[in-house]
Tab-separated table of C-alpha atoms and ligand atoms in Angstrom:
chain	number	residue	atom	x	y	z
A	1	UNK	CA	86.423	-35.972	142.123
A	2	UNK	CA	90.029	-36.726	143.296
A	3	UNK	CA	91.410	-38.641	146.241
A	4	UNK	CA	93.520	-37.780	148.892
A	5	UNK	CA	95.277	-38.752	152.073
A	6	UNK	CA	94.017	-37.449	154.994
A	7	UNK	CA	95.525	-39.505	157.919
A	8	UNK	CA	98.665	-41.583	158.203
A	9	UNK	CA	99.863	-44.148	160.934
A	10	UNK	CA	102.210	-47.104	161.402
A	11	UNK	CA	103.349	-49.561	163.902
A	12	UNK	CA	106.434	-51.455	164.440
A	13	UNK	CA	106.211	-54.476	167.049
A	14	UNK	CA	108.676	-54.813	169.959
A	15	UNK	CA	112.314	-53.686	170.354
A	16	UNK	CA	114.912	-53.102	167.445
A	17	UNK	CA	116.657	-56.208	166.761
A	18	UNK	CA	120.463	-55.671	165.675
A	19	UNK	CA	122.729	-57.219	163.062
A	20	UNK	CA	124.800	-58.275	166.159
A	21	UNK	CA	121.702	-59.631	167.966
A	22	UNK	CA	121.079	-61.896	164.959
A	23	UNK	CA	124.704	-63.136	165.109
A	24	UNK	CA	124.378	-63.914	168.819
A	25	UNK	CA	121.182	-65.768	168.064
A	26	UNK	CA	123.333	-68.215	166.005
A	27	UNK	CA	123.142	-66.989	162.243
A	28	UNK	CA	126.568	-67.015	160.430
A	29	UNK	CA	126.648	-63.444	159.654
A	30	UNK	CA	128.004	-60.082	160.809
A	31	UNK	CA	127.079	-56.259	161.026
A	32	UNK	CA	129.646	-55.667	158.791
A	33	UNK	CA	128.364	-57.870	156.083
A	34	UNK	CA	124.735	-56.863	156.417
A	35	UNK	CA	125.354	-53.098	156.777
A	36	UNK	CA	127.736	-53.024	154.004
A	37	UNK	CA	125.512	-55.051	151.410
A	38	UNK	CA	122.300	-53.655	152.357
A	39	UNK	CA	122.389	-50.831	154.761
A	40	UNK	CA	120.286	-52.495	157.080
A	41	UNK	CA	121.162	-52.289	160.960
A	42	UNK	CA	118.071	-52.975	162.559
A	43	UNK	CA	114.572	-54.644	162.115
A	44	UNK	CA	111.489	-55.416	164.453
A	45	UNK	CA	109.997	-58.916	164.756
A	46	UNK	CA	106.657	-59.719	165.880
A	47	UNK	CA	106.025	-61.882	169.142
A	48	UNK	CA	104.549	-65.551	168.410
A	49	UNK	CA	100.806	-65.009	167.896
A	50	UNK	CA	101.334	-61.351	166.995
A	51	UNK	CA	99.542	-61.103	163.376
A	52	UNK	CA	99.463	-59.052	160.392
A	53	UNK	CA	95.950	-58.185	161.488
A	54	UNK	CA	97.213	-56.937	164.988
A	55	UNK	CA	100.019	-54.758	163.500
A	56	UNK	CA	97.485	-53.290	160.723
A	57	UNK	CA	95.098	-52.575	163.725
A	58	UNK	CA	97.598	-50.439	165.621
A	59	UNK	CA	98.600	-48.668	162.393
A	60	UNK	CA	95.081	-48.217	161.377
A	61	UNK	CA	94.009	-46.522	164.908
A	62	UNK	CA	96.783	-44.021	164.196
A	63	UNK	CA	95.711	-43.083	160.619
A	64	UNK	CA	92.145	-42.786	161.470
A	65	UNK	CA	93.188	-40.344	164.682
A	66	UNK	CA	95.271	-38.353	162.086
A	67	UNK	CA	92.335	-38.266	159.758
A	68	UNK	CA	89.767	-37.395	162.594
A	69	UNK	CA	87.664	-40.387	161.743
A	70	UNK	CA	85.825	-43.047	163.449
A	71	UNK	CA	86.273	-46.831	161.967
A	72	UNK	CA	82.476	-46.766	161.248
A	73	UNK	CA	82.981	-43.807	158.834
A	74	UNK	CA	85.077	-46.133	156.458
A	75	UNK	CA	83.417	-47.657	153.353
A	76	UNK	CA	86.396	-49.175	151.938
A	77	UNK	CA	89.304	-51.312	153.649
A	78	UNK	CA	92.315	-52.751	151.689
A	79	UNK	CA	95.029	-54.668	153.290
A	80	UNK	CA	98.113	-55.521	151.125
A	81	UNK	CA	99.736	-58.495	152.769
A	82	UNK	CA	101.654	-61.672	151.618
A	83	UNK	CA	101.659	-62.772	155.259
A	84	UNK	CA	97.891	-62.876	156.075
A	85	UNK	CA	96.499	-64.288	159.465
A	86	UNK	CA	94.709	-67.403	157.593
A	87	UNK	CA	94.074	-68.626	153.993
A	88	UNK	CA	90.760	-66.911	154.456
A	89	UNK	CA	89.047	-64.707	155.542
A	90	UNK	CA	90.937	-62.035	154.346
A	91	UNK	CA	93.172	-59.893	156.615
A	92	UNK	CA	91.223	-56.941	155.865
A	93	UNK	CA	88.041	-58.633	157.050
A	94	UNK	CA	89.689	-59.505	160.407
A	95	UNK	CA	90.830	-55.802	160.675
A	96	UNK	CA	87.548	-54.859	159.974
A	97	UNK	CA	86.119	-56.923	162.836
A	98	UNK	CA	88.858	-55.647	165.207
A	99	UNK	CA	88.113	-52.062	164.188
A	100	UNK	CA	84.356	-52.636	164.798
A	101	UNK	CA	83.249	-51.598	161.214
A	102	UNK	CA	80.385	-53.381	159.758
A	103	UNK	CA	79.405	-53.242	156.238
A	104	UNK	CA	82.460	-51.522	154.498
A	105	UNK	CA	84.012	-53.278	151.361
A	106	UNK	CA	86.970	-55.367	152.313
A	107	UNK	CA	89.428	-57.146	150.855
A	108	UNK	CA	93.168	-58.084	150.541
A	109	UNK	CA	95.687	-57.251	147.741
A	110	UNK	CA	98.384	-59.961	146.876
A	111	UNK	CA	101.353	-57.813	145.286
A	112	UNK	CA	104.196	-58.708	147.552
A	113	UNK	CA	106.395	-55.706	148.049
A	114	UNK	CA	104.551	-53.476	145.475
A	115	UNK	CA	101.272	-54.237	147.635
A	116	UNK	CA	100.691	-51.024	149.311
A	117	UNK	CA	101.288	-49.080	145.867
A	118	UNK	CA	98.827	-51.666	144.389
A	119	UNK	CA	96.330	-51.014	147.247
A	120	UNK	CA	96.401	-47.209	147.165
A	121	UNK	CA	96.155	-47.133	143.252
A	122	UNK	CA	92.884	-49.305	143.636
A	123	UNK	CA	91.660	-47.032	146.433
A	124	UNK	CA	92.146	-44.091	144.251
A	125	UNK	CA	90.263	-45.709	141.327
A	126	UNK	CA	87.115	-46.401	143.659
A	127	UNK	CA	87.060	-42.958	145.141
A	128	UNK	CA	87.329	-41.270	141.731
A	129	UNK	CA	84.448	-43.532	140.306
A	130	UNK	CA	82.196	-42.136	143.050
A	131	UNK	CA	81.519	-45.584	144.574
A	132	UNK	CA	83.580	-44.925	147.661
A	133	UNK	CA	84.445	-41.932	149.797
A	134	UNK	CA	86.381	-43.067	152.695
A	135	UNK	CA	88.916	-45.668	152.369
A	136	UNK	CA	91.685	-47.205	154.801
A	137	UNK	CA	94.661	-48.675	152.942
A	138	UNK	CA	97.004	-50.886	154.995
A	139	UNK	CA	100.278	-52.356	154.192
A	140	UNK	CA	100.916	-55.172	156.891
A	141	UNK	CA	103.429	-57.893	157.011
A	142	UNK	CA	105.143	-60.760	159.470
A	143	UNK	CA	107.660	-61.701	157.190
A	144	UNK	CA	109.656	-63.386	160.035
A	145	UNK	CA	107.002	-66.198	159.767
A	146	UNK	CA	108.062	-67.259	156.233
A	147	UNK	CA	111.918	-66.723	156.672
A	148	UNK	CA	114.193	-69.914	156.692
A	149	UNK	CA	116.461	-68.675	159.545
A	150	UNK	CA	118.928	-71.052	158.487
A	151	UNK	CA	119.451	-69.168	155.080
A	152	UNK	CA	121.560	-66.227	155.923
A	153	UNK	CA	121.126	-64.928	152.424
A	154	UNK	CA	117.385	-64.162	153.067
A	155	UNK	CA	116.731	-63.816	156.725
A	156	UNK	CA	118.797	-61.045	157.614
A	157	UNK	CA	116.924	-58.877	155.000
A	158	UNK	CA	113.156	-58.749	156.455
A	159	UNK	CA	111.505	-57.226	159.252
A	160	UNK	CA	107.849	-56.901	160.458
A	161	UNK	CA	105.468	-53.909	160.522
A	162	UNK	CA	102.507	-51.946	159.236
A	163	UNK	CA	101.570	-48.570	157.988
A	164	UNK	CA	98.310	-47.268	157.035
A	165	UNK	CA	96.748	-44.322	155.405
A	166	UNK	CA	92.913	-43.029	155.338
A	167	UNK	CA	92.047	-41.667	151.578
A	168	UNK	CA	89.175	-39.556	151.343
A	169	UNK	CA	87.217	-38.003	148.344
A	170	UNK	CA	88.273	-34.403	147.721
A	171	UNK	CA	87.783	-31.556	145.087
A	172	UNK	CA	91.556	-30.764	145.551
A	173	UNK	CA	93.878	-33.512	143.867
A	174	UNK	CA	95.935	-35.441	146.108
A	175	UNK	CA	96.981	-38.264	144.296
A	176	UNK	CA	98.285	-37.014	140.797
A	177	UNK	CA	99.287	-40.196	139.038
A	178	UNK	CA	99.721	-43.889	139.235
A	179	UNK	CA	101.263	-46.833	137.138
A	180	UNK	CA	101.111	-50.388	138.017
A	181	UNK	CA	102.717	-53.381	136.203
A	182	UNK	CA	103.500	-57.112	136.571
A	183	UNK	CA	105.503	-59.749	134.487
A	184	UNK	CA	104.657	-63.290	135.797
A	185	UNK	CA	107.580	-64.579	133.704
A	186	UNK	CA	109.816	-63.649	136.651
A	187	UNK	CA	107.779	-65.662	139.279
A	188	UNK	CA	110.942	-67.841	140.154
A	189	UNK	CA	113.195	-65.154	141.339
A	190	UNK	CA	111.415	-64.230	144.697
A	191	UNK	CA	108.899	-66.490	145.813
A	192	UNK	CA	107.170	-68.555	148.915
A	193	UNK	CA	106.737	-71.632	146.519
A	194	UNK	CA	104.519	-73.721	148.874
A	195	UNK	CA	100.857	-74.172	149.796
A	196	UNK	CA	98.469	-76.423	151.996
A	197	UNK	CA	96.951	-79.663	150.815
A	198	UNK	CA	95.200	-82.195	152.535
A	199	UNK	CA	96.420	-80.807	155.935
A	200	UNK	CA	100.257	-80.657	154.825
A	201	UNK	CA	102.343	-78.223	153.411
A	202	UNK	CA	103.133	-78.927	149.831
A	203	UNK	CA	106.399	-77.406	148.027
A	204	UNK	CA	108.418	-75.220	150.166
A	205	UNK	CA	106.849	-72.833	152.918
A	206	UNK	CA	109.828	-70.292	153.076
A	207	UNK	CA	110.767	-67.382	151.124
A	208	UNK	CA	113.532	-68.121	148.366
A	209	UNK	CA	115.118	-65.437	146.363
A	210	UNK	CA	117.727	-65.129	143.661
A	211	UNK	CA	119.358	-61.958	145.131
A	212	UNK	CA	121.219	-60.804	142.329
A	213	UNK	CA	118.477	-61.140	139.728
A	214	UNK	CA	115.943	-59.289	142.116
A	215	UNK	CA	118.444	-56.611	142.737
A	216	UNK	CA	119.048	-55.819	138.873
A	217	UNK	CA	115.294	-56.158	138.345
A	218	UNK	CA	114.287	-53.763	140.917
A	219	UNK	CA	116.763	-51.013	139.966
A	220	UNK	CA	115.472	-51.051	136.391
A	221	UNK	CA	111.816	-51.075	136.958
A	222	UNK	CA	111.896	-48.396	139.842
A	223	UNK	CA	113.583	-45.727	137.387
A	224	UNK	CA	111.391	-46.756	134.596
A	225	UNK	CA	108.144	-46.729	136.398
A	226	UNK	CA	108.906	-43.501	138.219
A	227	UNK	CA	109.657	-41.404	135.055
A	228	UNK	CA	106.118	-43.201	133.547
A	229	UNK	CA	104.395	-41.803	136.453
A	230	UNK	CA	106.035	-38.326	136.334
A	231	UNK	CA	105.024	-38.458	132.754
A	232	UNK	CA	101.521	-39.072	133.225
A	233	UNK	CA	101.429	-36.065	135.572
A	234	UNK	CA	103.072	-33.778	133.217
A	235	UNK	CA	105.849	-32.939	135.652
A	236	UNK	CA	109.804	-34.169	135.291
A	237	UNK	CA	111.500	-36.226	137.865
A	238	UNK	CA	113.287	-33.257	139.129
A	239	UNK	CA	110.056	-31.769	140.065
A	240	UNK	CA	109.525	-34.138	142.841
A	241	UNK	CA	110.223	-33.037	146.280
A	242	UNK	CA	110.453	-36.801	147.985
A	243	UNK	CA	111.203	-40.165	146.804
A	244	UNK	CA	109.911	-43.045	148.651
A	245	UNK	CA	111.050	-46.468	147.139
A	246	UNK	CA	110.262	-49.715	148.565
A	247	UNK	CA	112.765	-50.095	151.422
A	248	UNK	CA	114.721	-53.245	150.265
A	249	UNK	CA	118.383	-52.382	150.236
A	250	UNK	CA	120.041	-48.855	150.229
A	251	UNK	CA	122.380	-49.884	147.088
A	252	UNK	CA	118.813	-50.399	145.376
A	253	UNK	CA	117.661	-47.030	146.526
A	254	UNK	CA	121.023	-45.133	145.772
A	255	UNK	CA	121.070	-46.874	142.239
A	256	UNK	CA	117.203	-45.666	141.665
A	257	UNK	CA	118.137	-42.392	142.600
A	258	UNK	CA	121.285	-42.001	140.465
A	259	UNK	CA	119.479	-43.383	137.395
A	260	UNK	CA	116.592	-40.764	138.070
A	261	UNK	CA	119.370	-38.049	138.500
A	262	UNK	CA	117.727	-37.263	142.054
A	263	UNK	CA	120.139	-36.531	145.161
A	264	UNK	CA	119.740	-38.931	147.865
A	265	UNK	CA	118.936	-36.003	149.909
A	266	UNK	CA	115.313	-36.370	148.211
A	267	UNK	CA	114.993	-39.983	149.135
A	268	UNK	CA	113.374	-41.091	152.369
A	269	UNK	CA	115.472	-44.162	153.919
A	270	UNK	CA	114.162	-46.161	156.491
A	271	UNK	CA	115.691	-49.693	155.650
A	272	UNK	CA	118.396	-49.091	157.935
A	273	UNK	CA	116.273	-49.479	160.966
A	274	UNK	CA	113.361	-51.281	159.614
A	275	UNK	CA	114.650	-53.660	157.258
A	276	UNK	CA	112.627	-54.791	154.283
A	277	UNK	CA	109.018	-54.790	155.609
A	278	UNK	CA	107.707	-55.769	152.297
A	279	UNK	CA	104.135	-54.049	151.788
A	280	UNK	CA	104.424	-52.012	154.854
A	281	UNK	CA	107.723	-50.470	153.722
A	282	UNK	CA	106.427	-47.574	152.043
A	283	UNK	CA	103.566	-46.376	154.493
A	284	UNK	CA	105.980	-47.005	157.361
A	285	UNK	CA	108.654	-44.463	155.698
A	286	UNK	CA	105.880	-42.034	154.554
A	287	UNK	CA	104.519	-41.912	158.156
A	288	UNK	CA	108.095	-41.566	159.798
A	289	UNK	CA	108.890	-38.550	156.964
A	290	UNK	CA	105.623	-36.806	157.584
A	291	UNK	CA	105.971	-37.097	161.437
A	292	UNK	CA	109.388	-35.879	161.669
A	293	UNK	CA	108.242	-32.832	159.401
A	294	UNK	CA	110.582	-33.682	156.453
A	295	UNK	CA	107.673	-33.905	154.041
A	296	UNK	CA	105.389	-31.001	154.580
A	297	UNK	CA	101.933	-30.268	152.933
A	298	UNK	CA	101.807	-29.394	149.287
A	299	UNK	CA	104.948	-31.276	148.425
A	300	UNK	CA	104.881	-33.770	145.720
A	301	UNK	CA	106.038	-37.311	147.058
A	302	UNK	CA	106.528	-40.271	144.459
A	303	UNK	CA	105.879	-43.739	146.246
A	304	UNK	CA	107.437	-46.922	144.677
A	305	UNK	CA	106.954	-50.594	144.881
A	306	UNK	CA	108.561	-53.684	143.591
A	307	UNK	CA	108.219	-57.155	144.506
A	308	UNK	CA	107.423	-60.782	143.879
A	309	UNK	CA	105.353	-61.821	140.889
A	310	UNK	CA	107.288	-59.740	139.531
A	311	UNK	CA	105.262	-56.747	140.377
A	312	UNK	CA	106.116	-52.823	140.312
A	313	UNK	CA	104.460	-49.460	140.473
A	314	UNK	CA	104.308	-46.049	141.576
A	315	UNK	CA	101.833	-43.448	142.838
A	316	UNK	CA	102.519	-39.496	142.638
A	317	UNK	CA	100.679	-37.539	145.347
A	318	UNK	CA	100.485	-34.204	146.827
A	319	UNK	CA	100.018	-34.051	150.554
B	1	UT7	O1	111.635	-56.878	148.143
B	1	UT7	C1	112.594	-57.274	147.208
B	1	UT7	C2	113.568	-58.328	148.288
B	1	UT7	N1	114.716	-58.590	147.584
B	1	UT7	C3	115.920	-57.737	147.639
B	1	UT7	O2	115.799	-56.577	147.927
B	1	UT7	C4	117.049	-58.414	147.208
B	1	UT7	C5	117.819	-57.800	146.415
B	1	UT7	N2	119.321	-58.198	146.443
B	1	UT7	C6	120.203	-57.964	147.221
B	1	UT7	O3	120.194	-57.057	148.390
B	1	UT7	C7	121.673	-58.690	147.357
B	1	UT7	O4	121.719	-59.552	146.119
B	1	UT7	C8	121.691	-59.299	148.689
B	1	UT7	C9	122.118	-58.417	149.872
B	1	UT7	C10	120.708	-60.435	148.927
B	1	UT7	C11	123.120	-60.267	148.524
B	1	UT7	O5	124.073	-59.463	148.365
B	1	UT7	P1	125.233	-60.066	147.211
B	1	UT7	O6	126.218	-59.015	146.844
B	1	UT7	O7	124.390	-60.322	145.738
B	1	UT7	O8	125.740	-61.268	147.712
B	1	UT7	P2	125.710	-62.892	147.230
B	1	UT7	O9	124.443	-63.470	147.259
B	1	UT7	O10	126.663	-62.914	145.930
B	1	UT7	O11	126.804	-63.535	148.210
B	1	UT7	C12	128.167	-63.035	148.535
B	1	UT7	C13	128.781	-63.756	149.621
B	1	UT7	C14	128.424	-65.360	149.662
B	1	UT7	O12	129.767	-65.876	150.014
B	1	UT7	P3	130.836	-66.372	148.938
B	1	UT7	O13	130.053	-67.772	148.069
B	1	UT7	O14	131.015	-65.223	148.011
B	1	UT7	O15	131.677	-67.198	150.002
B	1	UT7	C15	127.494	-65.968	150.546
B	1	UT7	O16	127.431	-66.948	151.062
B	1	UT7	O17	128.157	-63.313	150.969
B	1	UT7	C16	127.583	-64.606	151.653
B	1	UT7	N3	126.423	-64.271	152.389
B	1	UT7	C17	126.570	-63.899	153.614
B	1	UT7	N4	127.752	-63.693	154.693
B	1	UT7	C18	127.457	-62.968	155.738
B	1	UT7	C19	125.321	-64.156	152.074
B	1	UT7	N5	124.467	-63.889	152.958
B	1	UT7	C20	125.618	-63.388	154.019
B	1	UT7	C21	125.114	-62.971	155.160
B	1	UT7	N6	126.206	-62.872	156.097
B	1	UT7	N7	123.903	-62.638	155.890
């Protein structure tokens, strides 16, 4: 028994917000700085009150429509998010309620920007074990809520959005290999080091990052885990038709492609228009590339995540 993606959907809230728009809102920055250092030109920002489960719902409806399934057909719902609606219940349970599904297994995965790759790997293992047959796997984030808008080194980098896939049991292989890793020793270089205690925020409720340390770490592990995942499937990186790395910074994507000796023509890029949407970035990019027919049925696609924790991982699949 294998698992296979049978439906893909995504959702971006509101209108694109340009780098110049951010400068006009009083952030001491410029389009020239942001686009040359990161490749980011636009991001989408959720309205006040628009939550991760709201964005997830729109993306999920589209993925279910693509798979030709109703929400009641699902027996597993996994949401990858670091910006849940509440401390509890899980965003997966809130999404389940909005979808009108009753009884499916539902839980959140917290692996920050690797969250979708973690969640997809978990769904693959549930399905291959035979315990579940139809999974909804979502990455959904409202990072705009945890940004310190007075810290120009971080607030210009992130955006909000959601992407979802339906994964079903299949006799034909879809997901070919997976690899997940973490090393908590690096927890300090990217974190929201706060919590709630006694009705107060303790620590710091904003995203804090050592950008250069994250950059170096990301480039190294994205190339390593891509090779590991290809080895597990018995192929070489040159056999990949498309690489979809976590969309954090165009320079990270270029450095990863270079290390893997892949042309940028094989790399799906959405960071220019979405910014870094954390766990949503990979399914958003996958959905766009499938909808605009760059990715075709039967091609080999390598998805990659890297993020706070530190966590990293890859999923090699055929659509
Ligand atoms: O999911 C993983 C998420 N994290 C990432 O992907 C981040 C990875 N890291 C990076 O992408 C880069 O490290 C950044 C884009 C965050 C920063 O680029 P950098 O080349 O490492 O710049 P820097 O932090 O060394 O800052 C260089 C200068 C500083 O000014 P001085 O000290 O040289 O005068 C900053 O104050 O750029 C300044 N600066 C800005 N200027 C205009 C920092 N942010 C901005 C800004 N606009 N938004």
